[in-house]
Every structure is written in C-alpha cells, then in structure tokens.
Amino acid sequence: MSVIEMPEWVMNELNKIVHDFIWEGKGVKIAQKTLVARKQEGGLKLIDLETKKLAIRIKTVKKYMEGRWEFGWREFLKKYIDDVGRMGEYGWYMGFKQSMTVGMPDIYREVMEAWRQVKDIIYEVIPGFLRNNCIYDSVCELDGMESRVKVNNIYERIKASLPSKWVNVIEKSCVKKKQQDLPEMYIMKDGEKYNIKSISVKKVYDLFIMDQIKVPASEKVWSRVFEDLDVKKIWSNMDIKYNTIECENNDFLIRHNRIYTNVVLNKINNNNNVMCDVCNTDHETFLHYFLECNELKDFFVFLKSLLKKNCFDDVNLKERWRKIFLFGVFQKKTAIDFWFINYVLSHARLAVVLRRNYAHFEGRKVKIKDFFKAIMTRDIEMCCKYGGDDVKDFFVTGNKFIKEGERKEVLYNW
C-alpha cells in the first residue's frame, strides 16, 4: 500500500503532460471525459488518473477484507474505521459521509473516499437477519433525525411478528460465521457478480469511470445532419487494419466534428476569411469542406468508379454517398471488401484535408486525384516493404485493386 497520497500539483502536471502530448501543446478539442471512453464509444480509452487512483485505493480495502494480518497498516486503518463508525470493522458497511473522515491521515482519507464512492454499487450478504446497526444505517440515509433506540425497537418488533417457522428457516439455513468474520461483499457488473475480495483494480476502475463518461458532442450534430444515421455506429469502423496513424487521427477528428474550417476559425478570429480556400465560391463549412466544394466533384466521380469496379458494384453510392464518404461502411460483405472500402475512404478523407491545407497555408492548389493516388501508393508500399510477405499477401489476396507483378512489384487497378 502506498503510504503517502499523490500531491495535487503532481496530478495536475501529469494531466498536462498527457494533454500536451495528445493535442501537441494546443487547445483541447475533445473533452477529457469523452476520451476516457472506449474506442467504440468515441473515446481513446485514455486513463483518468484521478479515477485510477481511487480504484487503486479500493485495492487497499480488498487487502483489508482478505484478513491478512501481516499487513502492519491494517491495525492503523482498523482504528480509524472504528473512529468513524463507532462500531468496529462493521464501519465498512456504513453509509458514512465525507465529513466523517475529517482528521484522518490523507492516505486513509483517500481510501475511505474511494470506498464511499463504490459503496453505492455493492451489496452485502450477511447470514441470518441483518444486524441492528445495518438497519439503523439504512434508515439514517433517508432520515438522519431518527434515534438509534427507536429504530432498533421497531426492527425487533418486526422480527418478533414473523412466524416462528420463518425465523427458524432464516437462522438454521444460514452458515454460521464467527463473530469476528465480516459479511461477504459483492459488486454486480454486466449481470456478473464479483466478490470484493477478488475483484481486480481494472474492474473497479471500469465501474468508477462508467458514471463519468461524457457522450461525444458530435453525435447530436450528426443526428441532425443525417436523420436516418445510427450515430453510435460511426465509431465501430475506426479500427482499419494497416491504416496509418495520420489517417486514424484524421478520421477521429472528423467524427468528432473537430476540423477547423474557415467558418470556425472566423469565430475565433474575425479577420479570418470564411470563404473556401480551394474553390472560393462559398463559405467553408464542414459539409462544404468535405462534400460540397466544386473542386471535389471530379474526384468523387473517380472515387465512386474506383470503389464500384473493385469491390462495391452492388450498392447505390449516389443515394448514400455523403454518409459513406464521411464515416465509411458498416455492413460487412466479405472481409477484404469491408476492410478495403474503409481503407480507401480513410485515405480519400486525408487527401481532402491535406489538399485544403496546402491551399490555406501555402496558397497553392494540388490535383486531389493525383494526391490521393500518391498517398495510397506510399502507404501500401510501405506496408508491403516492411511488413513482410504476410502483409503483402493480405493486401493482394482477394483484392481486385491490388495485385503482384512478375517482378514482385505492387500493381494498382486505378
């Protein structure tokens, strides 16, 4: 067990290091409580350090519950638990308040604070009738003004009113435990029951973090733009095999609606021009940036033709093109088709972003079709060259677009 708490300044510094790494020292684009979610929920499964610390503190409780008296700190913690609850080790089962930990050493206060948060999602199994103290604690959570004597008297009258046969069944069918043994404590997660003595830190962390996850703000935006879109699906096809980090990062920002268009930049700085840097005919909104720019029309004709003749010839791209281009395809035809379609579209989206950046920052236009071909060729050949024969076979086998030439070179069906 750690004997000192982590200073707040250390926690803040660690969080700053993580944020600076993710956002390259610039402003945060996506809420940290969204990034801690799983990839299928729009996050990066980023570790929340404060929550992780609480989960580790629960490990201290786990060790305490195991009853391994060789831990020297156990006697000290037992003393403080007794001071809080005035009921010995059964203080663990109280719904104590944060104010009750005042005066504790910081390390034990952190343990009790973590336990206070997890106590609401656990339940205890105590053979026989609940102890009077447990009943009183439950009543106090609803009405803190009731006296202990009054609650205990009512509880005893209720038990006395039960038929004697019921009482015998309850008492005799239970395994008698020694007075010093603690009740069993369990946590329910996804329909499964975990004993607090055996639950892992990871599972405790998952339970804590579930209540903190923030749904991506972009889901509301895409629900308005595409009325028939299941927004939860847009995160399901992010993991494209052999895709580059550059493409993955770009797709992540697109799905989170965090691409800085000229319209967005104008809201930050009024001096920024709102017109599209490429076509200069309309405001550069998100949809114009990726779908409506006049300079994209010929590229989309080429891209649709490429997909149709190589793997996507039985789907009407015209009706679904806007969603397909932005988010890829979700239905699975054959393994190679499903993967390859999203691989191509991911590179096409990157080409759109890079071609716009050339126009915005350098004032020059590039032919996006040639640019896209160059990016695709570069990434595929890098994979085949450094990934070995197995990777090359993955790209070539069952793929109409890519094949191996007589000299083992990679050929493309543009």
Coordinates of N, CA and C in Angstrom, one line a residue, residues 219-348:
E219 N -22.3 13.7 -31.7 CA -23.4 12.7 -32.0 C -24.7 13.5 -32.3
K220 N -24.9 14.6 -31.5 CA -26.1 15.4 -31.7 C -26.0 16.1 -33.1
V221 N -24.9 16.5 -33.5 CA -24.7 17.2 -34.7 C -25.0 16.3 -35.9
W222 N -24.5 15.1 -35.9 CA -24.7 14.1 -37.0 C -26.1 13.6 -37.0
S223 N -26.8 13.6 -35.8 CA -28.2 13.2 -35.8 C -29.1 14.2 -36.5
R224 N -28.7 15.5 -36.4 CA -29.4 16.5 -37.1 C -29.1 16.5 -38.6
V225 N -27.9 16.3 -39.0 CA -27.5 16.4 -40.4 C -28.0 15.1 -41.1
F226 N -27.9 13.9 -40.5 CA -28.3 12.7 -41.2 C -29.4 12.1 -40.3
E227 N -30.6 12.3 -40.6 CA -31.7 11.8 -39.8 C -31.8 10.3 -39.6
D228 N -31.4 9.6 -40.6 CA -31.5 8.1 -40.5 C -30.2 7.4 -40.2
L229 N -29.3 8.2 -39.6 CA -28.0 7.7 -39.2 C -28.0 7.2 -37.8
D230 N -27.5 6.0 -37.6 CA -27.3 5.5 -36.2 C -25.9 6.0 -35.7
V231 N -25.9 7.1 -35.0 CA -24.7 7.8 -34.7 C -23.7 6.9 -33.9
K232 N -24.2 5.9 -33.1 CA -23.4 5.1 -32.3 C -22.5 4.2 -33.2
K233 N -22.9 4.0 -34.5 CA -22.2 3.1 -35.4 C -20.9 3.8 -36.0
I234 N -20.9 5.1 -35.9 CA -19.8 5.8 -36.6 C -18.4 5.5 -35.9
W235 N -18.5 5.0 -34.7 CA -17.2 4.7 -34.0 C -16.8 3.2 -34.2
S236 N -17.7 2.4 -34.8 CA -17.4 1.0 -34.9 C -16.4 0.6 -36.0
N237 N -16.2 1.4 -37.0 CA -15.3 1.0 -38.0 C -14.0 1.9 -38.1
M238 N -13.6 2.4 -36.9 CA -12.4 3.2 -36.8 C -11.1 2.4 -36.9
D239 N -11.2 1.2 -36.5 CA -10.0 0.3 -36.4 C -9.8 -0.4 -37.8
I240 N -9.1 0.2 -38.7 CA -8.9 -0.3 -40.0 C -7.5 -0.9 -40.1
K241 N -7.4 -2.2 -40.4 CA -6.1 -2.9 -40.3 C -5.1 -2.2 -41.3
Y242 N -3.9 -2.0 -40.8 CA -2.8 -1.5 -41.5 C -3.0 0.0 -41.9
N243 N -4.0 0.6 -41.4 CA -4.1 2.0 -41.6 C -3.1 2.8 -40.9
T244 N -2.8 4.0 -41.4 CA -1.7 4.8 -40.8 C -2.3 5.7 -39.6
I245 N -1.4 6.1 -38.7 CA -1.8 6.9 -37.6 C -2.3 8.2 -38.1
E246 N -1.7 8.7 -39.2 CA -2.2 10.0 -39.8 C -3.7 9.9 -40.2
C247 N -4.0 8.8 -40.8 CA -5.4 8.6 -41.3 C -6.3 8.4 -40.1
E248 N -5.9 7.6 -39.1 CA -6.7 7.3 -37.9 C -7.0 8.6 -37.2
N249 N -6.0 9.5 -37.0 CA -6.2 10.7 -36.3 C -7.2 11.6 -37.0
N250 N -7.0 11.7 -38.3 CA -7.9 12.5 -39.2 C -9.4 12.0 -39.1
D251 N -9.6 10.7 -39.1 CA -10.9 10.1 -39.0 C -11.5 10.4 -37.7
F252 N -10.7 10.3 -36.6 CA -11.2 10.6 -35.3 C -11.7 12.0 -35.1
L253 N -10.9 13.0 -35.7 CA -11.3 14.4 -35.6 C -12.6 14.7 -36.4
I254 N -12.7 14.0 -37.6 CA -13.8 14.2 -38.4 C -15.1 13.7 -37.7
R255 N -15.0 12.5 -37.1 CA -16.2 12.0 -36.5 C -16.6 12.9 -35.2
H256 N -15.6 13.5 -34.6 CA -15.9 14.4 -33.5 C -16.2 15.8 -34.0
N257 N -16.3 16.0 -35.3 CA -16.6 17.4 -35.8 C -15.6 18.4 -35.3
R258 N -14.4 18.1 -35.3 CA -13.3 18.9 -34.8 C -12.3 19.3 -35.8
I259 N -12.8 19.5 -37.1 CA -12.0 20.1 -38.1 C -12.2 21.6 -38.2
Y260 N -11.1 22.3 -38.1 CA -11.2 23.8 -38.1 C -11.3 24.3 -39.5
T261 N -12.6 24.5 -39.9 CA -12.9 25.2 -41.2 C -12.7 26.7 -41.0
N262 N -12.8 27.3 -42.2 CA -12.7 28.8 -42.1 C -13.8 29.5 -41.4
V263 N -15.0 28.9 -41.4 CA -16.1 29.4 -40.7 C -15.9 29.3 -39.2
V264 N -15.3 28.2 -38.7 CA -15.0 28.0 -37.3 C -13.8 29.0 -36.9
L265 N -12.8 29.1 -37.8 CA -11.7 30.0 -37.5 C -12.1 31.4 -37.4
N266 N -13.1 31.8 -38.2 CA -13.6 33.2 -38.2 C -14.3 33.5 -36.9
K267 N -14.9 32.5 -36.2 CA -15.5 32.7 -34.9 C -14.4 33.0 -33.9
I268 N -13.2 32.4 -34.1 CA -12.1 32.6 -33.2 C -11.4 33.9 -33.5
N269 N -11.3 34.2 -34.7 CA -10.6 35.4 -35.2 C -11.4 36.0 -36.3
N270 N -12.0 37.2 -36.1 CA -12.9 37.8 -37.1 C -12.2 38.2 -38.4
N271 N -10.8 38.2 -38.3 CA -10.1 38.6 -39.5 C -9.9 37.4 -40.5
N272 N -10.2 36.2 -40.0 CA -10.1 35.1 -40.9 C -11.1 35.0 -42.0
N273 N -10.8 34.8 -43.2 CA -11.7 34.7 -44.3 C -12.6 33.5 -44.2
V274 N -13.9 33.6 -44.4 CA -14.8 32.5 -44.2 C -15.0 31.7 -45.6
M275 N -14.5 32.2 -46.7 CA -14.6 31.6 -48.0 C -13.7 30.4 -48.1
C276 N -14.1 29.4 -48.9 CA -13.3 28.2 -49.2 C -12.0 28.6 -49.9
D277 N -10.9 28.1 -49.3 CA -9.6 28.5 -49.9 C -9.3 27.8 -51.3
V278 N -10.1 26.7 -51.5 CA -9.9 26.0 -52.7 C -10.7 26.5 -53.9
C279 N -12.1 26.5 -53.7 CA -12.9 26.9 -54.8 C -13.3 28.4 -54.7
N280 N -13.2 29.0 -53.6 CA -13.5 30.4 -53.3 C -14.9 30.8 -53.8
T281 N -15.9 29.9 -53.7 CA -17.2 30.2 -54.2 C -18.3 30.2 -53.1
D282 N -17.9 29.7 -51.9 CA -18.9 29.6 -50.9 C -18.2 29.5 -49.5
H283 N -19.0 29.7 -48.4 CA -18.4 29.6 -47.1 C -17.8 28.2 -46.8
E284 N -16.7 28.1 -46.2 CA -16.1 26.8 -45.9 C -16.7 26.3 -44.6
T285 N -17.9 25.7 -44.7 CA -18.4 25.0 -43.5 C -17.9 23.5 -43.6
F286 N -18.2 22.7 -42.6 CA -17.7 21.4 -42.5 C -18.2 20.6 -43.8
L287 N -19.5 20.7 -44.1 CA -20.1 19.9 -45.2 C -19.5 20.4 -46.5
H288 N -19.2 21.7 -46.6 CA -18.6 22.3 -47.9 C -17.2 21.7 -48.0
Y289 N -16.5 21.7 -46.9 CA -15.1 21.3 -46.8 C -15.0 19.9 -47.4
F290 N -15.8 19.0 -47.0 CA -15.7 17.5 -47.3 C -16.6 17.1 -48.4
L291 N -17.7 17.7 -48.7 CA -18.7 17.2 -49.6 C -19.1 18.1 -50.7
E292 N -19.2 19.4 -50.5 CA -19.9 20.3 -51.4 C -18.9 21.2 -52.3
C293 N -17.7 21.2 -52.0 CA -16.7 22.0 -52.7 C -16.7 21.6 -54.2
N294 N -16.8 22.6 -55.1 CA -16.8 22.3 -56.5 C -15.6 21.6 -57.0
E295 N -14.5 21.8 -56.3 CA -13.2 21.1 -56.7 C -13.2 19.7 -56.3
L296 N -14.2 19.2 -55.7 CA -14.3 17.8 -55.3 C -15.1 16.9 -56.2
K297 N -15.9 17.6 -57.1 CA -16.8 16.8 -58.0 C -16.1 15.8 -58.8
D298 N -15.1 16.1 -59.5 CA -14.4 15.1 -60.4 C -13.8 14.0 -59.6
F299 N -13.3 14.4 -58.4 CA -12.6 13.4 -57.5 C -13.6 12.4 -57.0
F300 N -14.8 12.8 -56.7 CA -15.8 11.9 -56.2 C -16.3 11.0 -57.3
V301 N -16.4 11.5 -58.6 CA -16.7 10.6 -59.7 C -15.6 9.5 -59.9
F302 N -14.4 9.9 -59.8 CA -13.3 8.9 -59.8 C -13.3 7.9 -58.7
L303 N -13.6 8.4 -57.5 CA -13.6 7.6 -56.3 C -14.7 6.6 -56.3
K304 N -15.9 7.0 -56.7 CA -17.0 6.1 -56.8 C -16.8 5.0 -57.9
S305 N -16.2 5.4 -59.0 CA -15.8 4.4 -60.1 C -14.8 3.4 -59.5
L306 N -13.8 3.9 -58.8 CA -12.8 3.0 -58.2 C -13.4 2.0 -57.3
L307 N -14.3 2.4 -56.4 CA -14.9 1.5 -55.5 C -15.9 0.5 -56.2
K308 N -16.6 1.0 -57.2 CA -17.6 0.1 -57.9 C -16.9 -1.0 -58.6
K309 N -15.9 -0.6 -59.4 CA -15.3 -1.7 -60.2 C -14.4 -2.6 -59.4
N310 N -14.0 -2.2 -58.2 CA -13.1 -3.1 -57.5 C -13.7 -3.8 -56.3
C311 N -14.8 -3.3 -55.8 CA -15.4 -4.1 -54.7 C -16.8 -3.7 -54.3
F312 N -17.4 -2.6 -54.9 CA -18.6 -2.0 -54.3 C -19.7 -1.9 -55.4
D313 N -19.7 -2.8 -56.3 CA -20.6 -2.6 -57.5 C -22.1 -2.9 -57.3
D314 N -22.4 -3.4 -56.1 CA -23.9 -3.7 -55.9 C -24.6 -2.8 -54.9
V315 N -24.0 -1.6 -54.7 CA -24.6 -0.6 -53.8 C -24.7 0.7 -54.5
N316 N -25.9 1.3 -54.3 CA -26.1 2.6 -54.9 C -25.3 3.7 -54.1
L317 N -24.2 4.1 -54.6 CA -23.4 5.1 -53.9 C -24.0 6.5 -53.9
K318 N -24.7 6.7 -55.0 CA -25.3 8.1 -55.2 C -26.2 8.5 -54.0
E319 N -27.0 7.6 -53.6 CA -28.0 7.9 -52.5 C -27.4 8.0 -51.1
R320 N -26.3 7.2 -50.9 CA -25.7 7.2 -49.6 C -24.3 7.8 -49.5
W321 N -23.9 8.5 -50.5 CA -22.5 8.9 -50.7 C -22.1 9.8 -49.5
R322 N -22.9 10.7 -49.1 CA -22.4 11.7 -48.1 C -22.1 11.0 -46.8
K323 N -22.9 10.0 -46.4 CA -22.6 9.3 -45.1 C -21.4 8.3 -45.4
I324 N -21.4 7.7 -46.5 CA -20.3 6.7 -46.8 C -19.0 7.4 -46.8
F325 N -18.9 8.6 -47.5 CA -17.6 9.2 -47.6 C -17.1 9.7 -46.2
L326 N -18.0 10.2 -45.4 CA -17.6 10.8 -44.1 C -17.3 9.7 -43.1
F327 N -18.1 8.6 -43.1 CA -18.0 7.6 -42.0 C -17.7 6.2 -42.5
G328 N -17.6 6.0 -43.8 CA -17.3 4.6 -44.3 C -18.5 3.7 -44.3
V329 N -18.3 2.5 -44.4 CA -19.4 1.5 -44.5 C -19.3 0.6 -43.2
F330 N -20.5 0.2 -42.8 CA -20.6 -0.6 -41.6 C -21.0 -2.0 -41.8
Q331 N -21.8 -2.3 -42.9 CA -22.2 -3.6 -43.2 C -21.0 -4.4 -43.7
K332 N -20.9 -5.7 -43.4 CA -19.8 -6.5 -43.7 C -20.2 -7.4 -44.9
K333 N -19.6 -7.2 -46.1 CA -19.8 -8.1 -47.2 C -18.8 -9.2 -47.1
T334 N -17.7 -9.1 -47.7 CA -16.6 -10.1 -47.5 C -15.6 -9.3 -46.7
A335 N -14.7 -10.1 -46.0 CA -13.7 -9.4 -45.1 C -12.8 -8.5 -45.9
I336 N -12.4 -8.8 -47.1 CA -11.5 -7.9 -47.8 C -12.2 -6.7 -48.3
D337 N -13.5 -6.8 -48.7 CA -14.2 -5.7 -49.2 C -14.5 -4.7 -48.1
F338 N -14.9 -5.2 -47.0 CA -15.2 -4.3 -45.8 C -14.0 -3.6 -45.4
W339 N -12.9 -4.2 -45.3 CA -11.7 -3.6 -44.9 C -11.2 -2.6 -46.0
F340 N -11.2 -3.0 -47.2 CA -10.6 -2.2 -48.3 C -11.4 -0.9 -48.6
I341 N -12.7 -1.0 -48.5 CA -13.5 0.2 -48.8 C -13.2 1.3 -47.7
N342 N -13.1 0.9 -46.5 CA -12.8 1.9 -45.4 C -11.4 2.3 -45.5
Y343 N -10.5 1.5 -45.9 CA -9.1 1.9 -46.1 C -9.0 3.0 -47.2
V344 N -9.7 2.7 -48.3 CA -9.6 3.7 -49.4 C -10.3 5.0 -49.0
L345 N -11.4 5.0 -48.4 CA -12.1 6.2 -48.0 C -11.4 7.0 -46.9
S346 N -10.7 6.3 -46.0 CA -9.9 6.9 -45.0 C -8.8 7.8 -45.6
H347 N -8.1 7.2 -46.7 CA -7.1 7.9 -47.4 C -7.7 9.1 -48.2
A348 N -8.9 8.9 -48.7 CA -9.5 9.9 -49.5 C -9.8 11.1 -48.6

